[in-house]
Short mmCIF file of C-alpha atoms in Angstrom, two decimals:
data_model
loop_
_atom_site.label_atom_id
_atom_site.label_comp_id
_atom_site.label_asym_id
_atom_site.label_seq_id
_atom_site.Cartn_x
_atom_site.Cartn_y
_atom_site.Cartn_z
CA UNK A 189 -21.18 -38.46 0.30
CA UNK A 190 -19.12 -41.62 0.73
CA UNK A 191 -18.43 -44.23 -1.88
CA UNK A 192 -19.49 -47.82 -1.46
CA UNK A 193 -16.86 -50.47 -1.01
CA UNK A 194 -15.75 -51.32 -4.53
CA UNK A 195 -17.47 -54.40 -5.86
CA UNK A 196 -16.97 -56.32 -9.06
CA UNK A 197 -19.73 -57.21 -11.51
CA UNK A 198 -19.18 -59.52 -14.48
CA UNK A 199 -20.19 -57.97 -17.80
CA UNK A 200 -21.22 -61.23 -19.39
CA UNK A 201 -22.80 -64.42 -18.16
CA UNK A 202 -20.55 -67.43 -18.57
CA UNK A 203 -22.73 -68.60 -21.44
CA UNK A 204 -21.80 -65.42 -23.35
CA UNK A 205 -18.06 -66.00 -22.96
CA UNK A 206 -16.14 -68.48 -25.07
CA UNK A 207 -14.09 -71.07 -23.19
CA UNK A 208 -10.79 -69.37 -24.01
CA UNK A 209 -12.03 -66.04 -22.59
CA UNK A 210 -13.07 -67.26 -19.16
CA UNK A 211 -9.59 -66.79 -17.71
CA UNK A 212 -10.07 -63.03 -18.04
CA UNK A 213 -13.78 -62.43 -17.66
CA UNK A 214 -14.37 -58.73 -18.36
CA UNK A 215 -15.96 -56.90 -15.48
CA UNK A 216 -16.69 -53.54 -13.92
CA UNK A 217 -15.77 -52.34 -10.44
CA UNK A 218 -18.28 -50.03 -8.79
CA UNK A 219 -17.43 -46.87 -6.88
CA UNK A 220 -20.97 -45.64 -6.28
CA UNK A 221 -22.00 -42.64 -4.22
CA UNK A 222 -24.41 -42.87 -1.33
CA UNK A 223 -27.11 -40.30 -0.72
CA UNK A 224 -30.55 -39.43 -1.96
CA UNK A 225 -31.43 -39.15 -5.62
CA UNK A 226 -29.50 -40.25 -8.67
CA UNK A 227 -25.92 -39.37 -9.55
CA UNK A 228 -24.02 -38.91 -12.78
CA UNK A 229 -21.45 -41.62 -13.52
CA UNK A 230 -18.23 -41.91 -15.48
CA UNK A 231 -16.96 -45.26 -16.74
CA UNK A 232 -13.15 -45.33 -16.62
CA UNK A 233 -11.12 -47.08 -19.33
CA UNK A 234 -7.47 -47.15 -18.20
CA UNK A 235 -4.71 -47.20 -20.79
CA UNK A 236 -2.03 -49.78 -21.45
CA UNK A 237 -1.68 -50.09 -25.21
CA UNK A 238 -4.41 -52.78 -25.36
CA UNK A 239 -1.82 -55.09 -23.72
CA UNK A 240 -2.72 -54.39 -20.08
CA UNK A 241 -4.68 -51.91 -17.97
CA UNK A 242 -2.73 -49.33 -15.96
CA UNK A 243 -4.01 -49.19 -12.37
CA UNK A 244 -2.86 -45.58 -11.83
CA UNK A 245 -5.34 -44.57 -14.54
CA UNK A 246 -8.16 -46.44 -12.80
CA UNK A 247 -8.58 -46.35 -9.02
CA UNK A 248 -7.14 -42.88 -8.25
CA UNK A 249 -9.37 -41.53 -11.01
CA UNK A 250 -12.42 -43.21 -9.47
CA UNK A 251 -11.59 -41.63 -6.11
CA UNK A 252 -11.20 -38.20 -7.73
CA UNK A 253 -14.57 -38.52 -9.45
CA UNK A 254 -16.22 -39.54 -6.19
CA UNK A 255 -14.67 -36.49 -4.52
CA UNK A 256 -16.46 -34.18 -6.96
CA UNK A 257 -19.83 -35.91 -6.60
CA UNK A 258 -19.71 -38.29 -9.58
CA UNK A 259 -20.09 -42.05 -9.27
CA UNK A 260 -17.33 -44.01 -10.98
CA UNK A 261 -16.99 -47.41 -12.57
CA UNK A 262 -13.66 -48.98 -13.53
CA UNK A 263 -13.94 -50.97 -16.76
CA UNK A 264 -11.74 -54.07 -16.87
CA UNK A 265 -12.04 -54.64 -20.61
CA UNK A 266 -10.31 -57.42 -22.53
CA UNK A 267 -6.83 -56.78 -23.89
CA UNK A 268 -4.33 -58.77 -25.99
CA UNK A 269 -4.36 -61.53 -27.01
CA UNK A 270 -8.04 -60.57 -27.42
CA UNK A 271 -8.68 -58.43 -30.50
CA UNK A 272 -11.33 -56.09 -31.84
CA UNK A 273 -14.30 -56.14 -31.41
CA UNK A 274 -14.03 -57.62 -27.90
CA UNK A 275 -12.82 -54.47 -26.07
CA UNK A 276 -15.55 -52.43 -27.75
CA UNK A 277 -18.17 -55.03 -26.86
CA UNK A 278 -17.07 -54.78 -23.23
CA UNK A 279 -17.32 -50.98 -23.24
CA UNK A 280 -20.72 -51.04 -24.90
CA UNK A 281 -21.93 -53.68 -22.46
CA UNK A 282 -20.75 -51.62 -19.50
CA UNK A 283 -22.71 -48.58 -20.67
CA UNK A 284 -25.85 -50.64 -21.23
CA UNK A 285 -25.45 -52.37 -17.86
CA UNK A 286 -25.16 -49.05 -16.02
CA UNK A 287 -28.43 -47.89 -17.55
CA UNK A 288 -30.09 -51.25 -16.82
CA UNK A 289 -29.10 -51.03 -13.14
CA UNK A 290 -29.53 -47.26 -12.86
CA UNK A 291 -32.29 -47.40 -10.23
CA UNK A 292 -30.52 -49.85 -7.92
CA UNK A 293 -27.16 -48.10 -8.37
CA UNK A 294 -28.65 -44.60 -7.90
CA UNK A 295 -27.40 -43.47 -11.31
CA UNK A 296 -29.02 -41.04 -13.72
CA UNK A 297 -29.31 -43.00 -17.00
CA UNK A 298 -29.11 -39.73 -18.93
CA UNK A 299 -25.76 -38.77 -17.38
CA UNK A 300 -23.50 -41.69 -18.27
CA UNK A 301 -20.05 -40.79 -19.56
CA UNK A 302 -16.85 -42.62 -20.41
CA UNK A 303 -13.32 -41.44 -19.58
CA UNK A 304 -10.28 -43.05 -21.15
CA UNK A 305 -6.51 -42.71 -21.11
CA UNK A 306 -4.23 -43.49 -24.07
CA UNK A 307 -5.48 -46.79 -25.56
CA UNK A 308 -8.40 -46.50 -23.14
CA UNK A 309 -9.00 -43.15 -24.82
CA UNK A 310 -9.20 -44.98 -28.11
CA UNK A 311 -11.74 -47.34 -26.59
CA UNK A 312 -13.72 -44.41 -25.17
CA UNK A 313 -13.71 -42.58 -28.52
CA UNK A 314 -14.71 -45.83 -30.25
CA UNK A 315 -17.67 -46.09 -27.88
CA UNK A 316 -18.50 -42.47 -28.75
CA UNK A 317 -18.46 -43.06 -32.50
CA UNK A 318 -19.70 -46.68 -32.79
CA UNK A 319 -22.91 -47.06 -30.82
CA UNK A 320 -26.54 -48.06 -31.11
CA UNK A 321 -29.67 -47.26 -29.15
CA UNK A 322 -30.28 -50.86 -28.07
CA UNK A 323 -32.36 -53.73 -29.38
CA UNK A 324 -35.88 -53.33 -27.97
CA UNK A 325 -36.71 -57.01 -28.51
CA UNK A 326 -33.45 -58.53 -27.23
CA UNK A 327 -33.91 -61.57 -24.97
CA UNK A 328 -31.14 -60.20 -22.75
CA UNK A 329 -32.79 -57.11 -21.24
CA UNK A 330 -29.43 -55.35 -20.78
CA UNK A 331 -29.04 -55.32 -24.56
CA UNK A 332 -32.24 -53.29 -24.87
CA UNK A 333 -30.48 -50.19 -23.56
CA UNK A 334 -28.49 -47.61 -25.51
CA UNK A 335 -24.69 -47.87 -25.46
CA UNK A 336 -24.18 -44.23 -26.47
CA UNK A 337 -22.21 -42.33 -23.83
CA UNK A 338 -23.56 -38.89 -22.97
CA UNK A 339 -20.04 -37.41 -22.79
CA UNK A 340 -16.48 -38.58 -23.41
CA UNK A 341 -13.31 -37.49 -21.63
CA UNK A 342 -10.20 -38.38 -23.62
CA UNK A 343 -6.80 -38.12 -21.93
CA UNK A 344 -3.77 -38.28 -24.26
CA UNK A 345 -5.90 -40.60 -26.41
CA UNK A 346 -5.06 -42.84 -29.29
CA UNK A 347 -7.66 -41.85 -31.88
CA UNK A 348 -6.51 -42.92 -35.32
CA UNK A 349 -5.21 -46.15 -36.80
CA UNK A 350 -3.71 -44.04 -39.60
CA UNK A 351 -0.40 -42.23 -39.94
CA UNK A 352 -0.31 -40.82 -36.38
CA UNK A 353 -1.39 -43.99 -34.61
CA UNK A 354 0.34 -45.69 -31.68
CA UNK A 355 1.83 -48.77 -33.30
CA UNK A 356 1.66 -50.96 -30.19
CA UNK A 357 -2.02 -50.24 -29.59
CA UNK A 358 -2.82 -50.89 -33.22
CA UNK A 359 -0.93 -54.19 -33.24
CA UNK A 360 -2.52 -55.41 -30.01
CA UNK A 361 -6.04 -54.43 -31.11
CA UNK A 362 -5.95 -55.50 -34.75
CA UNK A 363 -3.06 -57.94 -35.07
CA UNK A 364 -0.10 -57.87 -37.42
CA UNK A 365 -1.99 -57.83 -40.71
CA UNK A 366 -4.50 -55.01 -40.38
CA UNK A 367 -6.78 -54.60 -43.38
CA UNK A 368 -7.53 -51.20 -44.83
CA UNK A 369 -11.15 -51.78 -43.86
CA UNK A 370 -10.27 -52.30 -40.19
CA UNK A 371 -7.87 -49.34 -40.16
CA UNK A 372 -10.67 -47.16 -41.50
CA UNK A 373 -13.27 -48.59 -39.10
CA UNK A 374 -11.18 -47.87 -36.00
CA UNK A 375 -9.81 -44.48 -37.04
CA UNK A 376 -12.42 -42.76 -34.94
CA UNK A 377 -11.86 -39.27 -36.31
CA UNK A 378 -13.46 -40.55 -39.54
CA UNK A 379 -16.73 -41.57 -37.87
CA UNK A 380 -17.73 -38.40 -36.05
CA UNK A 381 -21.16 -36.99 -36.85
CA UNK A 382 -23.75 -34.73 -35.26
CA UNK A 383 -24.75 -37.54 -32.87
CA UNK A 384 -21.26 -38.01 -31.45
CA UNK A 385 -21.25 -37.05 -27.75
CA UNK A 386 -19.48 -33.90 -26.52
CA UNK A 387 -15.83 -34.41 -25.58
CA UNK A 388 -13.18 -33.01 -23.27
CA UNK A 389 -9.64 -33.75 -24.47
CA UNK A 390 -6.17 -33.08 -23.13
CA UNK A 391 -2.70 -33.97 -24.33
CA UNK A 392 0.88 -32.78 -24.02
CA UNK A 393 2.52 -31.31 -27.11
CA UNK A 394 5.70 -33.35 -26.72
CA UNK A 395 4.06 -36.70 -25.91
CA UNK A 396 6.66 -39.15 -27.24
CA UNK A 397 4.35 -42.19 -27.25
CA UNK A 398 1.00 -40.99 -28.60
CA UNK A 399 1.28 -38.09 -31.03
CA UNK A 400 -0.78 -35.05 -30.00
CA UNK A 401 -2.08 -35.08 -33.58
CA UNK A 402 -4.53 -37.73 -32.37
CA UNK A 403 -6.33 -35.19 -30.18
CA UNK A 404 -6.20 -32.56 -32.94
CA UNK A 405 -7.82 -34.98 -35.41
CA UNK A 406 -10.69 -35.75 -33.06
CA UNK A 407 -11.22 -32.12 -32.08
CA UNK A 408 -11.27 -31.11 -35.74
CA UNK A 409 -13.91 -33.73 -36.50
CA UNK A 410 -16.05 -32.61 -33.59
CA UNK A 411 -15.82 -28.97 -34.64
CA UNK A 412 -16.70 -29.83 -38.23
CA UNK A 413 -19.89 -31.48 -36.98
CA UNK A 414 -20.74 -28.75 -34.43
CA UNK A 415 -20.28 -31.11 -31.48
CA UNK A 416 -19.33 -29.31 -28.23
CA UNK A 417 -15.70 -29.85 -27.26
CA UNK A 418 -12.93 -28.56 -25.06
CA UNK A 419 -9.28 -29.26 -25.87
CA UNK A 420 -6.25 -28.50 -23.70
CA UNK A 421 -2.71 -29.00 -24.99
CA UNK A 422 0.04 -28.56 -22.41
CA UNK A 423 3.54 -27.63 -23.53
CA UNK A 424 5.33 -30.61 -22.08
CA UNK A 425 4.83 -33.78 -20.09
CA UNK A 426 5.53 -37.48 -20.48
CA UNK A 427 2.94 -39.93 -21.68
CA UNK A 428 0.85 -41.72 -19.06
CA UNK A 429 0.61 -38.95 -16.46
CA UNK A 430 -2.79 -40.01 -15.16
CA UNK A 431 -4.02 -37.40 -12.69
CA UNK A 432 -0.62 -35.66 -13.07
CA UNK A 433 -0.55 -34.66 -9.41
CA UNK A 434 3.24 -34.14 -9.47
CA UNK A 435 3.37 -32.16 -12.72
CA UNK A 436 3.44 -28.39 -12.11
CA UNK A 437 1.36 -27.48 -15.19
CA UNK A 438 -0.64 -30.54 -16.19
CA UNK A 439 -2.00 -31.15 -12.68
CA UNK A 440 -4.73 -28.59 -13.41
CA UNK A 441 -6.49 -30.87 -15.90
CA UNK A 442 -8.87 -32.51 -13.36
CA UNK A 443 -10.14 -29.09 -12.25
CA UNK A 444 -10.62 -28.02 -15.87
CA UNK A 445 -12.44 -31.25 -16.57
CA UNK A 446 -14.64 -30.84 -13.51
CA UNK A 447 -15.76 -27.40 -14.72
CA UNK A 448 -16.52 -28.83 -18.15
CA UNK A 449 -18.48 -31.74 -16.70
CA UNK A 450 -20.53 -29.32 -14.60
CA UNK A 451 -21.34 -27.39 -17.75
CA UNK A 452 -22.64 -30.63 -19.25
CA UNK A 453 -24.83 -31.29 -16.21
CA UNK A 454 -22.60 -33.81 -14.46
#
């Protein structure tokens, strides 16, 4: 199966975007598989500390997913100076939009996952812990669809806004004067329940930017709520490895993830 030429779709109509947001209209880029029937899809949230979006955690990942028979969508969510809840709104909108267009895009609406790196992992875990099933009477028909991902893949993710957080991500997402209420709301390990989607996580033990404790916190919360999970912690490796093709140990993570996704029906 071959992927379509990547095309960009705006997440919001111009009437939904405030004037000061139009210079960076959030969008998705489609890497959809051809062929008969419907395909699973993963929405990719690249990292970048909520200050930018790292391209090496976007397009190569989309190509890898296509190579294993999974459609891919790169999520160009809003970053600083935009604050919470705008990135989350973009992620939720992307999930709803995929389900809304599932027939035309040859996507199975029951196999929609989100994959995030670093701060994009925080966004993906936020989508996995802060979701709704849609508003059945919404005037905008896209908003009638669920924004719950069916699975999450979290790569060296920021999870907490607490003691082990990544200070830059926290500052860019919440601003300089974060309230205790907002810190609690976006410490995603505190919002896991039995409805949280299954997760695949990986991290390196000596990650100097995002403490591996973030992945441990999320895995512990999933286990406490009997949510299926798989966690891989590699002995060493710098932050931001992406597909890690040049790392002798970590480069196995895509194959491990592929096996896990197959187990989940992707």
